[in-house]
């Protein structure tokens, strides 16, 4: 889902950068109480852990494999604002160190993976967590990544530099990620269950009973 | 050894060698001598020119420029080629159907499919633009270490919080790749059977969960240490010197490229 330079029109890249930058500024302000001079390293270290975790391949039927993206999981674990900052850091490192995704379109990649995926994933988790947390984590991972892919498809479809029509990009990327997202949802749910069993106190939504236990 | 073990071994080796053995930024070459802040702004400007033009001649010039810069920076063209080949090939696969899909005068026919001149022109412009962009970004990354890049961001007034996050994440990457390797090794030593897909998923889930918990624990330890020291915010320091010949030459190059683009428009 990393868009390289040359795929998006300049104006779309600028609009996406403004939206992503604005959202991250708001996220940093909202997380102000949690994000101090001494807590910032925790976020950096979790971002490094997420970066490494993204590189792991998971077995899927047919002998192939898929990998974890973790935007929704970061939001569930850290809360949406810190989760967005964490994933934005990962996406930026991927561009500035490994050259994954472009520099002019960095804002668009951050918007899709660190803003839309994270906030949509978190919103769905909060909506469903009251009924079943495992299912909520699954849906957050599944539809969070699909929402990010649809946003990328909209940007690509609206760009004159990329000749495919909006309908084509949205159907290919949307349907593709709706299917691939099932794996992301599965991984998110499995990891969520393990972490929630081991450290329920870590989740911002944890009840006092869980924390005391 | 299952998919997770294989990835840990492959990824860990690859990422560690990438992070540790990248020596090109330390070579004595042209782009290495350019001030990182100027280099970052300059490459970004060249990328903007590349993204904003449809003129094939200008794009070809922009694609040739990083090759010249790489040679002047003592980077083998093969190294540059290896770096840009995978995304360039993927882009070719994505955009190639447009040569057939776009209407226009037929240039050649491949069975029932006819290649149009308009389509071929579009594919050529798109691929040269993407290749030029990939090559420009690669030259920047191959000639600039992450430390100088962070210094450049600081000098360009990027918010300190963003810089702290990037620096801490980058510093911790090697640590976590090694941690993954150790955990995979321990897991392999304890595993006697491959198991069903369901059990492999459950094992992978506990593996990744444990890894993420260890990341958090480590983060909390670093946080306590940081609090004991009175904070971790990176202190800005002044490393700005007077511009050198390489800076002036790069700035002239930028002005020339922008001037050509403006005149061509």
Short mmCIF file of N, CA, C and O in Angstrom, two decimals, chain A residues 6-97:
data_model
loop_
_atom_site.label_atom_id
_atom_site.label_comp_id
_atom_site.label_asym_id
_atom_site.label_seq_id
_atom_site.Cartn_x
_atom_site.Cartn_y
_atom_site.Cartn_z
N UNK A 6 5.43 9.76 -8.24
CA UNK A 6 5.12 9.66 -9.66
C UNK A 6 3.74 9.08 -9.92
O UNK A 6 3.23 9.15 -11.03
N UNK A 7 3.12 8.49 -8.90
CA UNK A 7 1.78 7.90 -9.07
C UNK A 7 0.68 8.93 -8.82
O UNK A 7 -0.41 8.80 -9.35
N UNK A 8 0.95 9.91 -7.97
CA UNK A 8 -0.09 10.88 -7.60
C UNK A 8 0.22 12.25 -8.19
O UNK A 8 1.39 12.63 -8.31
N UNK A 9 -0.83 13.00 -8.52
CA UNK A 9 -0.64 14.39 -8.94
C UNK A 9 -0.11 15.19 -7.75
O UNK A 9 -0.41 14.87 -6.59
N UNK A 10 0.62 16.26 -8.09
CA UNK A 10 1.24 17.06 -7.03
C UNK A 10 0.20 17.65 -6.08
O UNK A 10 0.37 17.62 -4.86
N UNK A 11 -0.92 18.12 -6.64
CA UNK A 11 -1.92 18.78 -5.78
C UNK A 11 -2.55 17.78 -4.81
O UNK A 11 -2.84 18.12 -3.66
N UNK A 12 -2.70 16.55 -5.27
CA UNK A 12 -3.28 15.54 -4.37
C UNK A 12 -2.29 15.22 -3.25
O UNK A 12 -2.66 15.09 -2.08
N UNK A 13 -1.00 15.13 -3.62
CA UNK A 13 0.03 14.86 -2.61
C UNK A 13 0.06 15.98 -1.57
O UNK A 13 0.19 15.72 -0.36
N UNK A 14 -0.09 17.24 -2.05
CA UNK A 14 -0.04 18.38 -1.12
C UNK A 14 -1.27 18.37 -0.19
O UNK A 14 -1.14 18.56 1.03
N UNK A 15 -2.45 18.12 -0.76
CA UNK A 15 -3.68 18.08 0.06
C UNK A 15 -3.56 16.96 1.11
O UNK A 15 -3.88 17.17 2.30
N UNK A 16 -3.08 15.78 0.67
CA UNK A 16 -2.96 14.65 1.62
C UNK A 16 -1.95 14.99 2.72
O UNK A 16 -2.17 14.66 3.90
N UNK A 17 -0.83 15.64 2.34
CA UNK A 17 0.19 16.00 3.34
C UNK A 17 -0.40 16.97 4.36
O UNK A 17 -0.14 16.85 5.57
N UNK A 18 -1.21 17.92 3.87
CA UNK A 18 -1.82 18.90 4.78
C UNK A 18 -2.80 18.19 5.74
O UNK A 18 -2.80 18.45 6.95
N UNK A 19 -3.59 17.27 5.19
CA UNK A 19 -4.56 16.54 6.03
C UNK A 19 -3.83 15.67 7.06
O UNK A 19 -4.19 15.65 8.25
N UNK A 20 -2.80 14.96 6.59
CA UNK A 20 -2.06 14.07 7.50
C UNK A 20 -1.34 14.89 8.57
O UNK A 20 -1.41 14.57 9.76
N UNK A 21 -0.66 15.96 8.12
CA UNK A 21 0.08 16.81 9.08
C UNK A 21 -0.86 17.41 10.11
O UNK A 21 -0.58 17.40 11.32
N UNK A 22 -2.00 17.94 9.63
CA UNK A 22 -2.98 18.55 10.54
C UNK A 22 -3.48 17.53 11.56
O UNK A 22 -3.56 17.83 12.77
N UNK A 23 -3.80 16.33 11.09
CA UNK A 23 -4.32 15.31 12.01
C UNK A 23 -3.26 14.92 13.04
O UNK A 23 -3.57 14.74 14.22
N UNK A 24 -2.00 14.80 12.59
CA UNK A 24 -0.95 14.40 13.54
C UNK A 24 -0.68 15.49 14.57
O UNK A 24 -0.38 15.19 15.73
N UNK A 25 -0.81 16.77 14.14
CA UNK A 25 -0.64 17.87 15.11
C UNK A 25 -1.74 17.78 16.16
O UNK A 25 -1.48 17.89 17.37
N UNK A 26 -2.98 17.56 15.70
CA UNK A 26 -4.11 17.42 16.65
C UNK A 26 -3.86 16.21 17.56
O UNK A 26 -4.07 16.27 18.78
N UNK A 27 -3.39 15.09 16.95
CA UNK A 27 -3.15 13.87 17.74
C UNK A 27 -2.09 14.14 18.82
O UNK A 27 -2.25 13.72 19.97
N UNK A 28 -1.02 14.87 18.46
CA UNK A 28 0.04 15.18 19.42
C UNK A 28 -0.50 16.05 20.55
O UNK A 28 -0.15 15.87 21.72
N UNK A 29 -1.39 17.01 20.17
CA UNK A 29 -1.97 17.89 21.21
C UNK A 29 -2.91 17.11 22.13
O UNK A 29 -2.91 17.28 23.34
N UNK A 30 -3.76 16.26 21.51
CA UNK A 30 -4.72 15.47 22.29
C UNK A 30 -3.98 14.51 23.24
O UNK A 30 -4.46 14.20 24.32
N UNK A 31 -2.82 14.02 22.77
CA UNK A 31 -2.07 13.05 23.57
C UNK A 31 -1.06 13.76 24.47
O UNK A 31 -0.18 13.12 25.03
N UNK A 32 -1.22 15.08 24.60
CA UNK A 32 -0.22 15.87 25.32
C UNK A 32 0.05 15.36 26.72
O UNK A 32 1.19 15.26 27.17
N UNK A 33 -1.04 14.98 27.43
CA UNK A 33 -0.86 14.49 28.79
C UNK A 33 -0.07 13.19 28.83
O UNK A 33 0.67 12.91 29.77
N UNK A 34 -0.23 12.39 27.75
CA UNK A 34 0.44 11.09 27.72
C UNK A 34 1.81 11.19 27.08
O UNK A 34 2.66 10.34 27.29
N UNK A 35 2.03 12.23 26.27
CA UNK A 35 3.25 12.29 25.48
C UNK A 35 4.17 13.40 25.99
O UNK A 35 4.10 14.53 25.53
N UNK A 36 4.99 13.07 26.95
CA UNK A 36 5.91 14.06 27.49
C UNK A 36 7.31 13.73 27.01
O UNK A 36 7.52 12.76 26.26
N UNK A 37 8.24 14.52 27.48
CA UNK A 37 9.64 14.35 27.11
C UNK A 37 10.13 12.93 27.44
O UNK A 37 10.93 12.35 26.72
N UNK A 38 9.60 12.38 28.54
CA UNK A 38 10.08 11.05 28.96
C UNK A 38 9.26 9.90 28.39
O UNK A 38 9.74 8.78 28.34
N UNK A 39 8.02 10.19 27.95
CA UNK A 39 7.22 9.09 27.41
C UNK A 39 7.42 8.91 25.91
O UNK A 39 7.08 7.85 25.37
N UNK A 40 7.96 9.92 25.24
CA UNK A 40 8.17 9.81 23.79
C UNK A 40 9.01 8.59 23.41
O UNK A 40 8.69 7.90 22.44
N UNK A 41 10.07 8.25 24.18
CA UNK A 41 10.86 7.07 23.80
C UNK A 41 10.05 5.78 23.79
O UNK A 41 10.31 4.90 22.98
N UNK A 42 9.06 5.67 24.69
CA UNK A 42 8.25 4.45 24.71
C UNK A 42 7.58 4.28 23.35
O UNK A 42 7.57 3.19 22.77
N UNK A 43 7.05 5.39 22.88
CA UNK A 43 6.36 5.35 21.60
C UNK A 43 7.33 4.99 20.47
O UNK A 43 7.01 4.19 19.59
N UNK A 44 8.53 5.57 20.52
CA UNK A 44 9.55 5.27 19.52
C UNK A 44 9.93 3.80 19.54
O UNK A 44 10.08 3.16 18.50
N UNK A 45 10.04 3.26 20.73
CA UNK A 45 10.44 1.86 20.87
C UNK A 45 9.31 0.93 20.42
O UNK A 45 9.55 -0.07 19.73
N UNK A 46 8.08 1.29 20.76
CA UNK A 46 6.94 0.49 20.28
C UNK A 46 6.86 0.56 18.75
O UNK A 46 6.58 -0.44 18.08
N UNK A 47 7.18 1.73 18.20
CA UNK A 47 7.18 1.87 16.74
C UNK A 47 8.22 0.94 16.12
O UNK A 47 7.95 0.30 15.10
N UNK A 48 9.40 0.86 16.76
CA UNK A 48 10.44 -0.04 16.24
C UNK A 48 9.96 -1.50 16.32
O UNK A 48 10.18 -2.28 15.40
N UNK A 49 9.27 -1.84 17.43
CA UNK A 49 8.74 -3.20 17.58
C UNK A 49 7.69 -3.49 16.51
O UNK A 49 7.69 -4.56 15.91
N UNK A 50 6.83 -2.51 16.24
CA UNK A 50 5.79 -2.67 15.22
C UNK A 50 6.42 -2.82 13.84
O UNK A 50 6.00 -3.64 13.03
N UNK A 51 7.47 -2.04 13.62
CA UNK A 51 8.20 -2.10 12.34
C UNK A 51 8.73 -3.52 12.12
O UNK A 51 8.55 -4.11 11.05
N UNK A 52 9.38 -4.06 13.17
CA UNK A 52 9.94 -5.41 13.06
C UNK A 52 8.82 -6.43 12.90
O UNK A 52 8.92 -7.36 12.09
N UNK A 53 7.70 -6.24 13.65
CA UNK A 53 6.59 -7.19 13.59
C UNK A 53 5.94 -7.21 12.20
O UNK A 53 5.45 -8.24 11.75
N UNK A 54 6.00 -6.06 11.51
CA UNK A 54 5.40 -5.98 10.17
C UNK A 54 6.13 -6.86 9.18
O UNK A 54 5.60 -7.18 8.12
N UNK A 55 7.37 -7.19 9.50
CA UNK A 55 8.16 -7.96 8.53
C UNK A 55 7.95 -9.46 8.65
O UNK A 55 8.49 -10.23 7.86
N UNK A 56 7.18 -9.88 9.65
CA UNK A 56 6.98 -11.32 9.83
C UNK A 56 5.92 -11.85 8.88
O UNK A 56 4.85 -11.27 8.77
N UNK A 57 6.21 -12.96 8.24
CA UNK A 57 5.22 -13.59 7.37
C UNK A 57 4.39 -14.58 8.16
O UNK A 57 4.93 -15.33 8.97
N UNK A 58 3.10 -14.60 7.90
CA UNK A 58 2.19 -15.53 8.57
C UNK A 58 1.75 -16.59 7.59
O UNK A 58 1.45 -16.27 6.43
N UNK A 59 1.68 -17.85 8.05
CA UNK A 59 1.26 -18.90 7.12
C UNK A 59 -0.22 -18.76 6.77
O UNK A 59 -1.04 -18.52 7.65
N UNK A 60 -0.54 -18.89 5.48
CA UNK A 60 -1.95 -18.93 5.10
C UNK A 60 -2.14 -20.15 4.19
O UNK A 60 -1.18 -20.63 3.59
N UNK A 61 -3.37 -20.67 4.09
CA UNK A 61 -3.58 -21.89 3.32
C UNK A 61 -3.05 -21.75 1.89
O UNK A 61 -3.13 -20.68 1.29
N UNK A 62 -2.50 -22.85 1.37
CA UNK A 62 -1.99 -22.84 0.01
C UNK A 62 -0.49 -22.65 -0.03
O UNK A 62 0.10 -22.53 -1.09
N UNK A 63 0.14 -22.62 1.15
CA UNK A 63 1.59 -22.53 1.21
C UNK A 63 2.12 -21.11 1.06
O UNK A 63 3.32 -20.88 1.06
N UNK A 64 1.24 -20.13 0.90
CA UNK A 64 1.72 -18.75 0.79
C UNK A 64 1.70 -18.09 2.17
O UNK A 64 1.39 -18.73 3.17
N UNK A 65 2.01 -16.81 2.20
CA UNK A 65 2.02 -16.12 3.50
C UNK A 65 1.63 -14.66 3.31
O UNK A 65 1.63 -14.14 2.20
N UNK A 66 1.28 -14.03 4.42
CA UNK A 66 0.92 -12.61 4.39
C UNK A 66 1.60 -11.94 5.57
O UNK A 66 2.11 -12.63 6.46
N UNK A 67 1.63 -10.61 5.58
CA UNK A 67 2.27 -9.97 6.73
C UNK A 67 1.34 -9.01 7.46
O UNK A 67 0.33 -8.57 6.92
N UNK A 68 1.70 -8.76 8.68
CA UNK A 68 0.90 -7.95 9.61
C UNK A 68 1.20 -6.47 9.35
O UNK A 68 2.35 -6.11 9.11
N UNK A 69 0.18 -5.62 9.38
CA UNK A 69 0.41 -4.18 9.22
C UNK A 69 0.32 -3.49 10.58
O UNK A 69 1.17 -2.69 10.94
N UNK A 70 -0.71 -3.81 11.33
CA UNK A 70 -0.74 -3.41 12.73
C UNK A 70 -1.26 -2.02 13.06
O UNK A 70 -1.15 -1.60 14.21
N UNK A 71 -1.85 -1.31 12.08
CA UNK A 71 -2.37 0.03 12.38
C UNK A 71 -3.48 -0.03 13.42
O UNK A 71 -3.47 0.72 14.41
N UNK A 72 -4.45 -0.94 13.20
CA UNK A 72 -5.57 -1.06 14.14
C UNK A 72 -5.08 -1.55 15.50
O UNK A 72 -5.53 -1.08 16.55
N UNK A 73 -4.14 -2.50 15.48
CA UNK A 73 -3.63 -3.03 16.75
C UNK A 73 -2.93 -1.93 17.55
O UNK A 73 -3.12 -1.82 18.78
N UNK A 74 -2.14 -1.10 16.86
CA UNK A 74 -1.46 0.02 17.55
C UNK A 74 -2.48 0.95 18.18
O UNK A 74 -2.29 1.43 19.31
N UNK A 75 -3.59 1.20 17.46
CA UNK A 75 -4.64 2.09 17.99
C UNK A 75 -5.31 1.48 19.22
O UNK A 75 -5.58 2.17 20.20
N UNK A 76 -5.56 0.16 19.17
CA UNK A 76 -6.21 -0.50 20.30
C UNK A 76 -5.28 -0.49 21.51
O UNK A 76 -5.69 -0.24 22.64
N UNK A 77 -4.00 -0.75 21.25
CA UNK A 77 -3.03 -0.87 22.35
C UNK A 77 -2.66 0.50 22.95
O UNK A 77 -2.57 0.64 24.17
N UNK A 78 -2.46 1.48 22.08
CA UNK A 78 -1.93 2.77 22.56
C UNK A 78 -2.98 3.87 22.63
O UNK A 78 -2.73 4.94 23.16
N UNK A 79 -4.15 3.60 22.05
CA UNK A 79 -5.13 4.68 21.90
C UNK A 79 -4.93 5.28 20.51
O UNK A 79 -3.85 5.15 19.93
N UNK A 80 -5.98 5.94 19.95
CA UNK A 80 -5.89 6.36 18.55
C UNK A 80 -4.81 7.41 18.27
O UNK A 80 -4.15 7.36 17.24
N UNK A 81 -4.64 8.36 19.22
CA UNK A 81 -3.69 9.46 18.94
C UNK A 81 -2.25 8.96 18.97
O UNK A 81 -1.47 9.23 18.05
N UNK A 82 -1.89 8.24 20.03
CA UNK A 82 -0.53 7.71 20.09
C UNK A 82 -0.32 6.65 19.01
O UNK A 82 0.77 6.55 18.44
N UNK A 83 -1.38 5.88 18.72
CA UNK A 83 -1.29 4.88 17.65
C UNK A 83 -0.98 5.54 16.32
O UNK A 83 -0.14 5.06 15.55
N UNK A 84 -1.66 6.66 16.03
CA UNK A 84 -1.43 7.37 14.75
C UNK A 84 0.01 7.87 14.69
O UNK A 84 0.68 7.74 13.66
N UNK A 85 0.51 8.44 15.81
CA UNK A 85 1.89 8.95 15.83
C UNK A 85 2.88 7.81 15.64
O UNK A 85 3.89 7.94 14.95
N UNK A 86 2.58 6.68 16.28
CA UNK A 86 3.46 5.51 16.20
C UNK A 86 3.55 4.98 14.76
O UNK A 86 4.64 4.78 14.22
N UNK A 87 2.39 4.81 14.12
CA UNK A 87 2.40 4.27 12.75
C UNK A 87 2.98 5.30 11.78
O UNK A 87 3.69 4.93 10.83
N UNK A 88 2.73 6.59 12.03
CA UNK A 88 3.32 7.63 11.16
C UNK A 88 4.85 7.57 11.22
O UNK A 88 5.53 7.73 10.20
N UNK A 89 5.38 7.29 12.42
CA UNK A 89 6.84 7.16 12.57
C UNK A 89 7.34 5.97 11.75
O UNK A 89 8.35 6.08 11.05
N UNK A 90 6.61 4.86 11.83
CA UNK A 90 7.02 3.66 11.07
C UNK A 90 7.01 3.95 9.57
O UNK A 90 7.98 3.64 8.86
N UNK A 91 5.95 4.58 9.09
CA UNK A 91 5.84 4.86 7.64
C UNK A 91 6.96 5.82 7.20
O UNK A 91 7.55 5.64 6.13
N UNK A 92 7.28 6.80 8.05
CA UNK A 92 8.34 7.75 7.69
C UNK A 92 9.70 7.06 7.65
O UNK A 92 10.50 7.30 6.74
N UNK A 93 9.97 6.20 8.63
CA UNK A 93 11.25 5.47 8.64
C UNK A 93 11.34 4.57 7.40
O UNK A 93 12.39 4.47 6.77
N UNK A 94 10.21 3.94 7.07
CA UNK A 94 10.22 3.08 5.88
C UNK A 94 10.60 3.88 4.63
O UNK A 94 11.32 3.38 3.77
N UNK A 95 10.12 5.12 4.54
CA UNK A 95 10.45 5.95 3.37
C UNK A 95 11.88 6.47 3.43
O UNK A 95 12.61 6.44 2.44
N UNK A 96 12.30 6.94 4.63
CA UNK A 96 13.61 7.62 4.74
C UNK A 96 14.79 6.66 4.88
O UNK A 96 15.93 7.08 4.69
N UNK A 97 14.54 5.43 5.25
CA UNK A 97 15.66 4.49 5.40
C UNK A 97 15.62 3.43 4.31
O UNK A 97 16.62 3.16 3.65
#
